[in-house]
Amino acid sequence: MKSDIVKKGIARAPHRSLFKALGFIEEEFDRPFIGIACAASEIVPGHIHLNQIAKAAADGVRMAGGVPIQFPAIGVCDGIAMNHDGMRYSLVTRELIADSVECMARAHAFDAMIFIPNCDKIVPGMLMACARLDLPSVFISGGPMLAGRDRSGRTLTLTSMFEAVGAVAAGKMTEAELAELEELACPGCGSCSGMFTANSMNCLTEVLGLALPGNGTIPAVMAERIRLAKKTGMLVMDVLKKDIRPRSILTEKAFLNALALDMAIGCSTNTALHLPAIAHEANFKLDLELLNKVSAKTPNLCHLAPASGAAIEELHAAGGVSAILKELSTKNLIDTSAKTIYGTLADTVKKAENRNKEVIRPVDTPFSATGGLAALWGNLAPDGCIVKQSAVAPSMLKHSGPARVYGCEEDAFAAIMGGAIRAGDVVVIRYEGPKGGPGMKEKLSPTAAIAGMGLDDKVALITDGRFSGATRGAAIGHVSPEAACGGPIALVKDGDIIAIDIPARKIDVMVDDAELLKRKDQWKPLLKNISGYLKRYAKLVGSASGGAVLE
């Protein structure tokens, strides 16, 4: 066992004395040490209950003959960090999580790992660490929050709250009505209840083969999730015995399957940052061209919040990820021979059933013939950008309008709330990319304000930053190269016409090359006063088109 290096032999007597200080007994030194990386905290609603999940997983480990050892991981709540300087510290934690988990696992010589994440950057951060460590591993997430309900029974999610702010500004809702929604929208623990980034990544962990079926959709408050955690604890011992390593699972098949699920389910645009970063750790290159190739042949089968009022609990009741995979398998759109920690995806598909064809459309009658995400290119984004096309109003799939340019999110949000944005405009928010932000802040507040004012089918928003999974509308992010690197988005002026053609995968500023070159010669980078971790991050981070990994 790998852990023998810290517990066997005369030379390890000092080490054993420290373990005994933790309460270990002699019998435990003959058993495998299973590290449990748990992101429990008292600041993130999706993580407030993770110690309960960890206890159940540890029970499973002990039942199967292992020694569970829990250690913490950090996590930022994107909702609480939204629309202020705290959002600079969200994406950047992905790398901190991956690095810190690697440090803990290597320093203490664990034989195998259980990863317990739930929210936005914690899932990909732990997946990156898992691929890097290549120890026998299993994931179990904390599960989604139940949806809220208003007086009429209408589904509420976190998106409802951000959009309500715009509705109040537009005079469509009173502050008293806003306060009432505030009490109802987020009813308890779990990751926010739509197909936002956290739930997207937890669903993708299933198809990547590193978690048991149900990982992405069983609600946080259900006893079924505790049972799944116990099974996870027992399963990791079998994975260790069979020496199943993550890199043997995270193959080209797995990533292509993940992209197919992503397109079918309508995941967050943030998956276009995280999947390439995870693939990078597994020595596989996943680029935007590959994303579009899969999107072109994969139908969009689900419209979940924010694309509709359906929450994750409804997807779970309909059969979850497994039912979507079964639909895709009927057209050979996934490779069911792909390995998982419990066998192959064929084992999942065999048992699956689509129990609600309104929530999970049959593959022959999809919401659209192509996938939920699309990458666009053009003179505004030579290295590409991303849009969640499944959440775009049909009238905005093709749009041309004058640019309204802002150098930061705060200025754009103030302009939107102040009524400065009109139907037909294209809001451009720049210097918010990985380097320029730094940290690539999410733009949920501006997009939600636009939607709340009833302009989401009339106004586009383009940024070198990124969007929340809760965003809907013609929101185009990850524009690369970013403004801080002198990308064309830095050269756009107020009034320039921007042409968007999502079906044709094109985005251009209607300015000739000579004028753009002239502007480039006159361009000077916007310098920001940054320090600490953000300064180091800005120096090391790569382009969003490659997953914003540290170089």
Coordinates of C-alpha atoms in Angstrom, one line a residue, residues 6-545:
V6 CA 4.1 6.6 6.6
K7 CA 3.1 3.7 8.8
K8 CA 5.3 0.6 8.4
G9 CA 8.7 -0.3 9.8
I10 CA 11.0 0.9 12.6
A11 CA 11.8 4.2 10.9
R12 CA 8.1 5.1 10.9
A13 CA 7.7 4.9 14.7
P14 CA 7.6 8.7 14.9
H15 CA 4.9 8.8 12.2
R16 CA 2.8 6.2 14.0
S17 CA 3.1 8.1 17.2
L18 CA 1.5 11.1 15.5
F19 CA -1.3 8.9 14.1
K20 CA -1.9 7.6 17.6
A21 CA -2.2 11.2 18.7
L22 CA -5.1 11.3 16.3
G23 CA -6.7 8.3 18.0
F24 CA -5.5 5.6 15.5
I25 CA -5.2 2.0 16.8
E26 CA -2.8 -0.7 15.7
E27 CA -5.4 -2.5 13.6
E28 CA -5.9 0.6 11.4
F29 CA -2.2 0.5 10.3
D30 CA -2.9 -2.7 8.4
R31 CA -5.7 -1.1 6.3
P32 CA -5.7 1.3 3.4
F33 CA -5.8 5.0 4.2
I34 CA -8.5 6.8 2.2
G35 CA -8.2 10.6 1.9
I36 CA -11.6 12.4 1.9
A37 CA -11.2 15.9 0.4
C38 CA -14.4 17.7 1.7
A39 CA -15.3 21.3 0.9
A40 CA -17.6 21.8 3.8
S41 CA -18.0 25.3 5.0
E42 CA -20.5 27.7 6.7
I43 CA -20.5 30.3 3.9
V44 CA -21.7 28.3 0.9
P45 CA -25.3 27.0 0.9
G46 CA -24.2 24.1 -1.4
H47 CA -21.5 23.1 1.2
I48 CA -23.2 23.7 4.5
H49 CA -24.2 20.0 4.7
L50 CA -21.1 18.4 3.3
N51 CA -19.8 17.1 6.6
Q52 CA -22.9 14.9 6.7
I53 CA -22.1 13.5 3.2
A54 CA -18.5 13.0 4.3
K55 CA -19.6 11.0 7.4
A56 CA -21.8 8.8 5.2
A57 CA -18.9 8.2 2.8
A58 CA -16.5 7.5 5.7
D59 CA -19.1 4.9 7.0
G60 CA -18.9 3.2 3.7
V61 CA -15.1 3.2 3.7
R62 CA -15.1 1.6 7.2
M63 CA -17.7 -1.0 6.2
A64 CA -15.5 -2.0 3.3
G65 CA -12.3 -2.3 5.5
G66 CA -10.6 1.1 4.9
V67 CA -9.6 4.0 7.2
P68 CA -11.2 7.3 6.1
I69 CA -9.3 10.5 6.8
Q70 CA -11.0 13.8 6.1
F71 CA -9.3 17.1 5.2
P72 CA -10.8 20.4 4.1
A73 CA -10.9 22.3 0.8
I74 CA -11.8 25.9 0.3
G75 CA -14.7 27.1 -1.8
V76 CA -16.2 30.5 -2.9
C77 CA -20.0 31.0 -3.2
D78 CA -20.4 32.6 -6.6
G79 CA -23.8 34.1 -5.7
I80 CA -22.5 35.9 -2.6
A81 CA -19.3 36.9 -4.4
M82 CA -21.3 38.3 -7.4
N83 CA -21.2 41.9 -8.6
H84 CA -18.4 43.1 -6.4
D85 CA -14.6 42.7 -6.1
G86 CA -15.1 39.3 -4.5
M87 CA -16.0 37.8 -7.9
R88 CA -12.3 38.2 -8.8
Y89 CA -11.6 35.4 -6.3
S90 CA -13.9 32.8 -7.7
L91 CA -12.3 31.2 -10.8
V92 CA -8.9 31.7 -9.3
T93 CA -9.7 29.3 -6.5
R94 CA -10.0 26.4 -9.0
E95 CA -6.2 26.3 -9.2
L96 CA -5.8 26.8 -5.4
I97 CA -8.2 23.8 -4.8
A98 CA -6.4 21.6 -7.3
D99 CA -3.0 22.5 -5.8
S100 CA -3.9 22.2 -2.2
V101 CA -5.6 18.8 -2.7
E102 CA -2.5 17.6 -4.5
C103 CA -0.3 18.8 -1.6
M104 CA -2.5 17.1 1.0
A105 CA -2.7 13.8 -0.8
R106 CA 1.0 13.6 -1.7
A107 CA 2.2 14.7 1.7
H108 CA 0.2 12.1 3.6
A109 CA 0.5 9.2 1.2
F110 CA -3.1 8.3 0.9
D111 CA -3.9 5.1 -0.9
A112 CA -7.1 6.3 -2.6
M113 CA -9.3 9.4 -2.6
I114 CA -12.9 10.4 -2.2
F115 CA -13.7 13.9 -3.4
I116 CA -16.7 15.8 -2.0
P117 CA -17.3 19.1 -3.8
N118 CA -20.6 20.7 -4.8
C119 CA -20.3 24.3 -6.1
D120 CA -18.9 26.0 -9.1
K121 CA -15.1 26.0 -9.0
I122 CA -14.8 23.3 -6.4
V123 CA -15.9 20.5 -8.7
P124 CA -13.5 21.3 -11.6
G125 CA -10.7 22.1 -9.1
M126 CA -11.1 18.6 -7.5
L127 CA -11.4 16.9 -10.9
M128 CA -8.1 18.6 -11.9
A129 CA -6.5 17.3 -8.7
C130 CA -7.9 13.9 -9.3
A131 CA -6.4 13.7 -12.8
R132 CA -3.1 15.1 -11.6
L133 CA -2.8 12.7 -8.7
D134 CA -4.0 9.6 -10.6
L135 CA -4.9 7.8 -7.4
P136 CA -7.9 5.4 -7.3
S137 CA -10.7 7.9 -6.7
V138 CA -14.5 8.4 -6.5
F139 CA -16.6 11.6 -6.4
I140 CA -19.8 12.3 -4.5
S141 CA -21.2 15.8 -4.6
G142 CA -23.5 17.4 -2.1
G143 CA -26.4 17.6 -4.6
P144 CA -28.7 20.3 -5.8
M145 CA -30.9 22.6 -3.8
L146 CA -34.7 22.2 -4.1
A147 CA -36.4 24.9 -6.1
G148 CA -38.2 27.7 -4.4
R149 CA -41.9 28.4 -5.1
D150 CA -43.8 31.7 -5.0
R151 CA -47.4 32.1 -4.0
S152 CA -48.7 30.9 -7.4
G153 CA -46.4 27.9 -7.3
R154 CA -44.0 29.3 -9.9
T155 CA -40.5 27.8 -9.7
L156 CA -37.9 30.1 -8.3
T157 CA -34.2 29.8 -8.5
L158 CA -31.3 32.2 -7.8
T159 CA -31.8 33.6 -11.3
S160 CA -35.2 34.7 -10.2
M161 CA -33.6 36.9 -7.6
F162 CA -31.0 38.5 -9.9
E163 CA -33.7 39.2 -12.5
A164 CA -36.0 40.6 -10.0
V165 CA -33.5 43.3 -9.2
G166 CA -33.8 44.4 -12.9
A167 CA -37.6 44.2 -12.7
V168 CA -37.6 46.6 -9.7
A169 CA -35.4 49.0 -11.6
A170 CA -37.8 48.9 -14.5
G171 CA -40.8 49.5 -12.3
K172 CA -42.2 46.0 -13.0
M173 CA -42.0 44.8 -9.4
T174 CA -42.2 46.5 -6.0
E175 CA -39.5 46.3 -3.4
A176 CA -42.0 44.5 -1.1
E177 CA -42.5 41.8 -3.8
L178 CA -38.7 41.5 -4.1
A179 CA -38.4 41.0 -0.3
E180 CA -41.0 38.3 -0.5
L181 CA -39.1 36.4 -3.2
E182 CA -35.9 36.8 -1.2
E183 CA -37.5 34.6 1.5
L184 CA -38.6 31.9 -1.0
A185 CA -36.0 31.5 -3.8
C186 CA -33.4 29.5 -2.0
P187 CA -35.2 27.2 0.5
G188 CA -32.2 25.3 1.9
C189 CA -28.9 23.5 1.4
G190 CA -27.6 22.4 -2.0
S191 CA -26.1 23.8 -5.1
C192 CA -28.5 26.4 -6.7
S193 CA -31.4 24.6 -8.4
G194 CA -31.0 25.3 -12.1
M195 CA -28.6 23.9 -14.7
F196 CA -26.0 26.4 -13.5
T197 CA -22.3 25.7 -13.3
A198 CA -22.3 23.5 -10.2
N199 CA -25.0 21.2 -11.3
S200 CA -23.5 21.1 -14.8
M201 CA -20.2 20.0 -13.5
N202 CA -21.7 17.4 -11.1
C203 CA -23.7 15.9 -14.0
L204 CA -20.6 15.9 -16.2
T205 CA -18.7 14.0 -13.4
E206 CA -21.1 11.2 -13.9
V207 CA -20.5 10.8 -17.6
L208 CA -16.7 11.3 -17.1
G209 CA -17.0 8.0 -15.2
L210 CA -15.8 9.2 -11.8
A211 CA -19.1 9.2 -9.9
L212 CA -22.0 6.9 -9.4
P213 CA -25.3 7.5 -11.3
G214 CA -27.4 10.2 -9.5
N215 CA -24.3 12.2 -8.4
G216 CA -25.5 15.3 -10.4
T217 CA -29.2 15.2 -9.7
I218 CA -30.3 13.6 -6.4
P219 CA -31.4 16.6 -4.3
A220 CA -29.2 17.5 -1.3
V221 CA -32.0 17.0 1.2
M222 CA -32.9 13.4 0.2
A223 CA -31.8 10.4 2.1
E224 CA -31.0 8.9 -1.3
R225 CA -27.9 11.1 -1.4
I226 CA -26.7 9.8 2.0
R227 CA -27.2 6.3 0.7
L228 CA -25.2 7.2 -2.4
A229 CA -22.4 8.6 -0.2
K230 CA -22.2 5.3 1.7
K231 CA -22.1 3.4 -1.6
T232 CA -19.3 5.7 -2.8
G233 CA -17.3 5.0 0.4
M234 CA -17.6 1.2 -0.3
L235 CA -16.9 1.6 -4.0
V236 CA -13.6 3.4 -3.5
M237 CA -12.3 0.3 -1.7
D238 CA -13.2 -1.8 -4.8
V239 CA -11.6 0.8 -7.1
L240 CA -8.5 0.6 -5.0
K241 CA -8.4 -3.2 -5.0
K242 CA -8.8 -3.2 -8.8
D243 CA -6.2 -0.3 -9.1
I244 CA -8.5 1.7 -11.4
R245 CA -6.8 5.0 -12.0
P246 CA -8.5 8.2 -13.1
R247 CA -6.3 8.7 -16.2
S248 CA -7.4 5.2 -17.4
I249 CA -11.0 6.6 -17.3
L250 CA -10.4 10.2 -18.4
T251 CA -9.7 9.2 -22.0
E252 CA -10.7 10.8 -25.3
K253 CA -13.9 8.7 -25.1
A254 CA -14.8 10.2 -21.7
F255 CA -14.3 13.8 -22.8
L256 CA -16.3 13.3 -26.0
N257 CA -19.1 11.8 -24.0
A258 CA -18.9 14.7 -21.6
L259 CA -19.2 17.2 -24.5
A260 CA -22.2 15.3 -25.9
L261 CA -24.0 15.3 -22.5
D262 CA -23.1 19.0 -22.1
M263 CA -24.8 19.8 -25.5
A264 CA -27.8 17.6 -24.8
I265 CA -28.4 18.9 -21.3
G266 CA -27.7 22.6 -21.9
C267 CA -24.9 23.1 -19.4
S268 CA -23.3 26.4 -18.3
T269 CA -20.8 28.2 -20.6
N270 CA -18.3 27.7 -17.7
T271 CA -17.9 24.1 -18.8
A272 CA -16.0 25.5 -21.8
L273 CA -13.4 26.7 -19.3
H274 CA -13.4 23.7 -17.0
L275 CA -13.5 20.7 -19.3
P276 CA -10.4 21.9 -21.2
A277 CA -8.6 22.5 -17.9
I278 CA -9.5 19.0 -16.6
A279 CA -8.5 17.5 -20.0
H280 CA -5.2 19.4 -19.7
E281 CA -4.4 17.5 -16.5
A282 CA -5.3 14.2 -18.1
N283 CA -2.9 15.0 -21.1
F284 CA -5.7 15.4 -23.6
K285 CA -6.4 18.6 -25.7
L286 CA -10.0 19.7 -25.8
D287 CA -10.5 22.9 -27.8
L288 CA -13.4 25.0 -29.1
E289 CA -13.2 23.4 -32.5
L290 CA -13.9 20.0 -30.9
L291 CA -16.8 21.5 -28.9
N292 CA -18.4 22.8 -32.0
K293 CA -17.9 19.5 -33.8
V294 CA -19.8 17.7 -31.0
S295 CA -22.4 20.4 -30.8
A296 CA -23.2 20.2 -34.5
K297 CA -24.3 16.5 -34.2
T298 CA -25.8 16.5 -30.7
P299 CA -29.4 17.5 -30.2
N300 CA -30.4 19.6 -27.2
L301 CA -32.8 17.5 -25.2
C302 CA -33.3 19.6 -22.0
H303 CA -34.4 23.1 -21.2
L304 CA -33.8 23.5 -17.5
A305 CA -33.5 26.8 -15.6
P306 CA -32.4 29.4 -16.7
A307 CA -33.7 28.3 -20.2
S308 CA -37.0 27.4 -18.6
G309 CA -38.8 27.0 -15.2
A310 CA -37.7 23.4 -14.8
A311 CA -35.3 22.7 -11.9
I312 CA -32.8 19.9 -11.3
E313 CA -35.2 18.0 -9.1
E314 CA -37.4 17.6 -12.1
L315 CA -34.5 16.2 -14.1
H316 CA -33.8 13.7 -11.3
A317 CA -37.4 12.6 -11.3
A318 CA -37.3 12.2 -15.1
G319 CA -34.4 9.7 -14.9
G320 CA -31.4 12.0 -14.5
V321 CA -28.2 11.9 -16.4
S322 CA -28.6 8.2 -17.1
A323 CA -31.9 8.8 -19.0
I324 CA -30.2 11.4 -21.2
L325 CA -27.4 9.1 -21.9
K326 CA -29.9 6.4 -22.9
E327 CA -31.6 8.8 -25.4
L328 CA -28.2 9.7 -26.9
S329 CA -27.1 6.1 -27.1
T330 CA -30.0 5.3 -29.4
K331 CA -28.3 7.4 -32.1
N332 CA -24.8 6.3 -31.2
L333 CA -24.1 9.9 -29.9
I334 CA -22.1 8.6 -26.9
D335 CA -19.7 5.7 -26.7
T336 CA -21.1 3.4 -24.1
S337 CA -18.0 1.3 -24.0
A338 CA -16.2 4.1 -22.1
K339 CA -14.9 2.9 -18.7
T340 CA -16.2 4.1 -15.4
I341 CA -15.3 3.4 -11.8
Y342 CA -18.0 0.8 -11.6
G343 CA -17.8 -0.8 -15.2
T344 CA -18.8 1.0 -18.4
L345 CA -21.4 3.6 -19.4
A346 CA -23.3 0.6 -20.9
D347 CA -24.1 -0.5 -17.4
T348 CA -25.8 2.8 -16.7
V349 CA -27.7 3.0 -19.9
K350 CA -29.0 -0.5 -19.5
K351 CA -30.8 0.4 -16.3
A352 CA -32.0 3.9 -17.4
E353 CA -35.5 5.0 -18.2
N354 CA -36.8 8.4 -19.5
R355 CA -39.8 8.9 -17.2
N356 CA -40.8 12.4 -18.4
K357 CA -40.4 13.2 -22.1
E358 CA -41.3 16.9 -21.4
V359 CA -38.2 17.3 -19.2
I360 CA -36.0 15.0 -21.3
R361 CA -37.1 15.2 -24.9
P362 CA -36.7 12.0 -27.0
V363 CA -33.7 12.2 -29.3
D364 CA -36.0 12.3 -32.3
T365 CA -38.0 15.3 -31.0
P366 CA -35.3 17.6 -29.4
F367 CA -35.6 21.3 -28.5
S368 CA -33.1 21.8 -31.3
A369 CA -31.0 19.7 -33.6
T370 CA -27.7 21.1 -32.3
G371 CA -26.2 21.4 -28.8
G372 CA -26.7 23.9 -26.0
L373 CA -23.3 25.6 -26.4
A374 CA -21.6 27.1 -29.4
A375 CA -18.2 28.6 -30.1
L376 CA -18.1 31.7 -32.4
W377 CA -15.2 33.2 -34.3
G378 CA -14.6 36.4 -36.2
N379 CA -12.5 39.5 -36.2
L380 CA -13.8 40.3 -32.7
A381 CA -12.8 36.9 -31.4
P382 CA -10.0 35.4 -33.5
D383 CA -9.4 32.7 -30.9
G384 CA -13.1 32.1 -30.2
C385 CA -15.8 32.9 -27.7
I386 CA -18.7 31.0 -26.2
V387 CA -22.5 31.4 -26.1
K388 CA -25.2 29.2 -24.4
Q389 CA -27.4 29.1 -27.6
S390 CA -30.1 27.0 -25.9
A391 CA -30.9 30.0 -23.6
V392 CA -30.9 32.6 -26.4
A393 CA -34.2 33.9 -27.7
P394 CA -34.7 32.9 -31.4
S395 CA -34.9 36.6 -32.4
M396 CA -31.4 37.1 -31.1
L397 CA -29.6 34.2 -32.8
K398 CA -28.8 36.8 -35.5
H399 CA -28.3 40.3 -34.4
S400 CA -26.5 43.5 -35.4
G401 CA -26.4 46.6 -33.3
P402 CA -24.3 49.5 -32.0
A403 CA -21.7 48.8 -29.3
R404 CA -22.0 50.3 -25.9
V405 CA -18.5 49.9 -24.5
Y406 CA -17.6 49.7 -20.8
G407 CA -14.2 49.0 -19.2
C408 CA -15.6 47.1 -16.2
E409 CA -18.7 45.3 -15.0
E410 CA -19.7 47.9 -12.5
D411 CA -19.9 50.7 -15.1
A412 CA -22.0 48.5 -17.4
F413 CA -24.4 47.5 -14.6
A414 CA -24.8 51.1 -13.6
A415 CA -25.7 52.0 -17.2
I416 CA -28.2 49.2 -17.5
M417 CA -29.9 50.1 -14.2
G418 CA -29.9 53.7 -15.2
G419 CA -31.8 53.1 -18.4
A420 CA -28.9 53.9 -20.7
I421 CA -29.2 50.7 -22.7
R422 CA -31.8 50.5 -25.4
A423 CA -33.3 47.7 -27.5
G424 CA -30.9 46.7 -30.3
D425 CA -27.7 47.7 -28.4
V426 CA -24.7 45.4 -27.9
V427 CA -23.2 45.9 -24.5
V428 CA -19.4 45.3 -24.5
I429 CA -17.7 44.7 -21.1
R430 CA -13.9 44.4 -21.5
Y431 CA -10.8 44.1 -19.3
E432 CA -12.6 41.4 -17.4
G433 CA -10.7 38.3 -18.8
P434 CA -8.4 35.9 -16.9
K435 CA -5.5 38.4 -16.9
G436 CA -7.4 41.6 -17.3
G437 CA -9.9 41.1 -14.5
P438 CA -7.9 39.5 -13.2
G439 CA -10.0 36.5 -12.4
M440 CA -12.6 36.6 -15.1
K441 CA -15.6 37.8 -13.1
E442 CA -19.1 36.4 -13.9
K443 CA -21.6 38.8 -15.4
L444 CA -24.8 37.5 -13.9
S445 CA -25.9 40.9 -12.5
P446 CA -25.8 42.7 -15.9
T447 CA -27.4 39.9 -17.8
A448 CA -30.1 39.4 -15.1
A449 CA -30.8 43.1 -15.0
I450 CA -31.3 43.1 -18.8
A451 CA -33.6 40.1 -18.5
G452 CA -35.5 41.6 -15.6
M453 CA -36.1 44.7 -17.7
G454 CA -37.5 42.6 -20.5
L455 CA -34.6 43.3 -22.8
D456 CA -33.1 39.8 -23.0
D457 CA -34.6 39.3 -26.5
K458 CA -33.5 42.7 -27.7
V459 CA -30.0 43.3 -26.3
A460 CA -26.8 41.3 -26.6
L461 CA -23.9 41.4 -24.1
I462 CA -20.3 40.5 -25.1
T463 CA -17.4 40.2 -22.8
D464 CA -13.9 38.8 -22.4
G465 CA -15.1 37.8 -18.9
R466 CA -17.5 34.9 -18.3
F467 CA -21.1 34.3 -17.4
S468 CA -22.9 32.5 -14.6
G469 CA -24.6 29.3 -15.4
A470 CA -27.7 31.2 -14.3
T471 CA -27.4 33.6 -17.2
R472 CA -29.8 33.6 -20.1
G473 CA -30.1 35.7 -23.3
A474 CA -27.6 36.6 -26.0
A475 CA -24.7 36.6 -23.6
I476 CA -21.4 35.9 -25.4
G477 CA -18.3 35.4 -23.2
H478 CA -14.7 34.2 -23.1
V479 CA -13.8 36.5 -26.0
S480 CA -10.2 35.7 -26.9
P481 CA -7.7 37.2 -27.1
E482 CA -8.8 39.3 -24.2
A483 CA -8.6 43.1 -24.0
A484 CA -5.6 43.0 -21.5
C485 CA -3.6 41.1 -24.2
G486 CA -4.5 43.7 -26.9
G487 CA -7.3 41.5 -28.4
P488 CA -9.7 43.2 -30.8
I489 CA -12.3 43.6 -28.1
A490 CA -10.0 46.3 -26.7
L491 CA -10.3 48.2 -29.9
V492 CA -14.1 48.5 -30.1
K493 CA -15.5 52.0 -29.9
D494 CA -19.0 53.2 -28.9
G495 CA -21.3 53.1 -31.9
D496 CA -19.3 50.4 -33.8
I497 CA -21.7 47.9 -35.3
I498 CA -21.3 44.4 -34.0
A499 CA -22.8 41.5 -36.1
I500 CA -23.6 38.3 -34.3
D501 CA -24.6 35.2 -36.3
I502 CA -24.9 32.2 -33.9
P503 CA -26.1 29.6 -36.4
A504 CA -23.1 30.6 -38.7
R505 CA -20.8 30.6 -35.6
K506 CA -19.6 34.2 -36.5
I507 CA -19.0 37.4 -34.5
D508 CA -17.5 40.5 -36.1
V509 CA -17.1 44.2 -35.5
M510 CA -18.0 45.9 -38.7
V511 CA -14.7 47.9 -38.9
D512 CA -12.2 47.4 -41.7
D513 CA -8.8 45.8 -41.0
A514 CA -6.9 49.1 -41.7
E515 CA -8.9 50.9 -39.0
L516 CA -8.4 48.1 -36.5
L517 CA -4.6 48.2 -37.2
K518 CA -4.6 51.9 -36.6
R519 CA -6.5 51.6 -33.4
K520 CA -4.1 48.8 -32.3
D521 CA -1.1 51.1 -32.8
Q522 CA -2.7 53.7 -30.6
W523 CA -3.8 51.1 -27.9
K524 CA -2.4 51.2 -24.4
P525 CA -3.2 48.5 -21.9
L526 CA -5.4 49.4 -18.9
L527 CA -3.3 49.0 -15.8
K528 CA -5.0 47.9 -12.6
N529 CA -3.7 48.2 -9.1
I530 CA -3.6 44.5 -8.0
S531 CA -1.6 42.7 -5.4
G532 CA -1.3 39.3 -3.6
Y533 CA -2.6 36.2 -5.2
L534 CA -4.4 38.0 -8.0
K535 CA -1.1 39.6 -9.1
R536 CA 0.6 36.2 -9.3
Y537 CA -2.5 34.7 -11.0
A538 CA -2.5 37.4 -13.7
K539 CA 1.1 36.7 -14.5
L540 CA 0.6 33.0 -14.9
V541 CA -2.9 32.4 -16.3
G542 CA -3.5 31.5 -20.0
S543 CA -6.3 32.3 -22.4
A544 CA -9.9 31.5 -21.8
S545 CA -9.9 29.6 -25.1

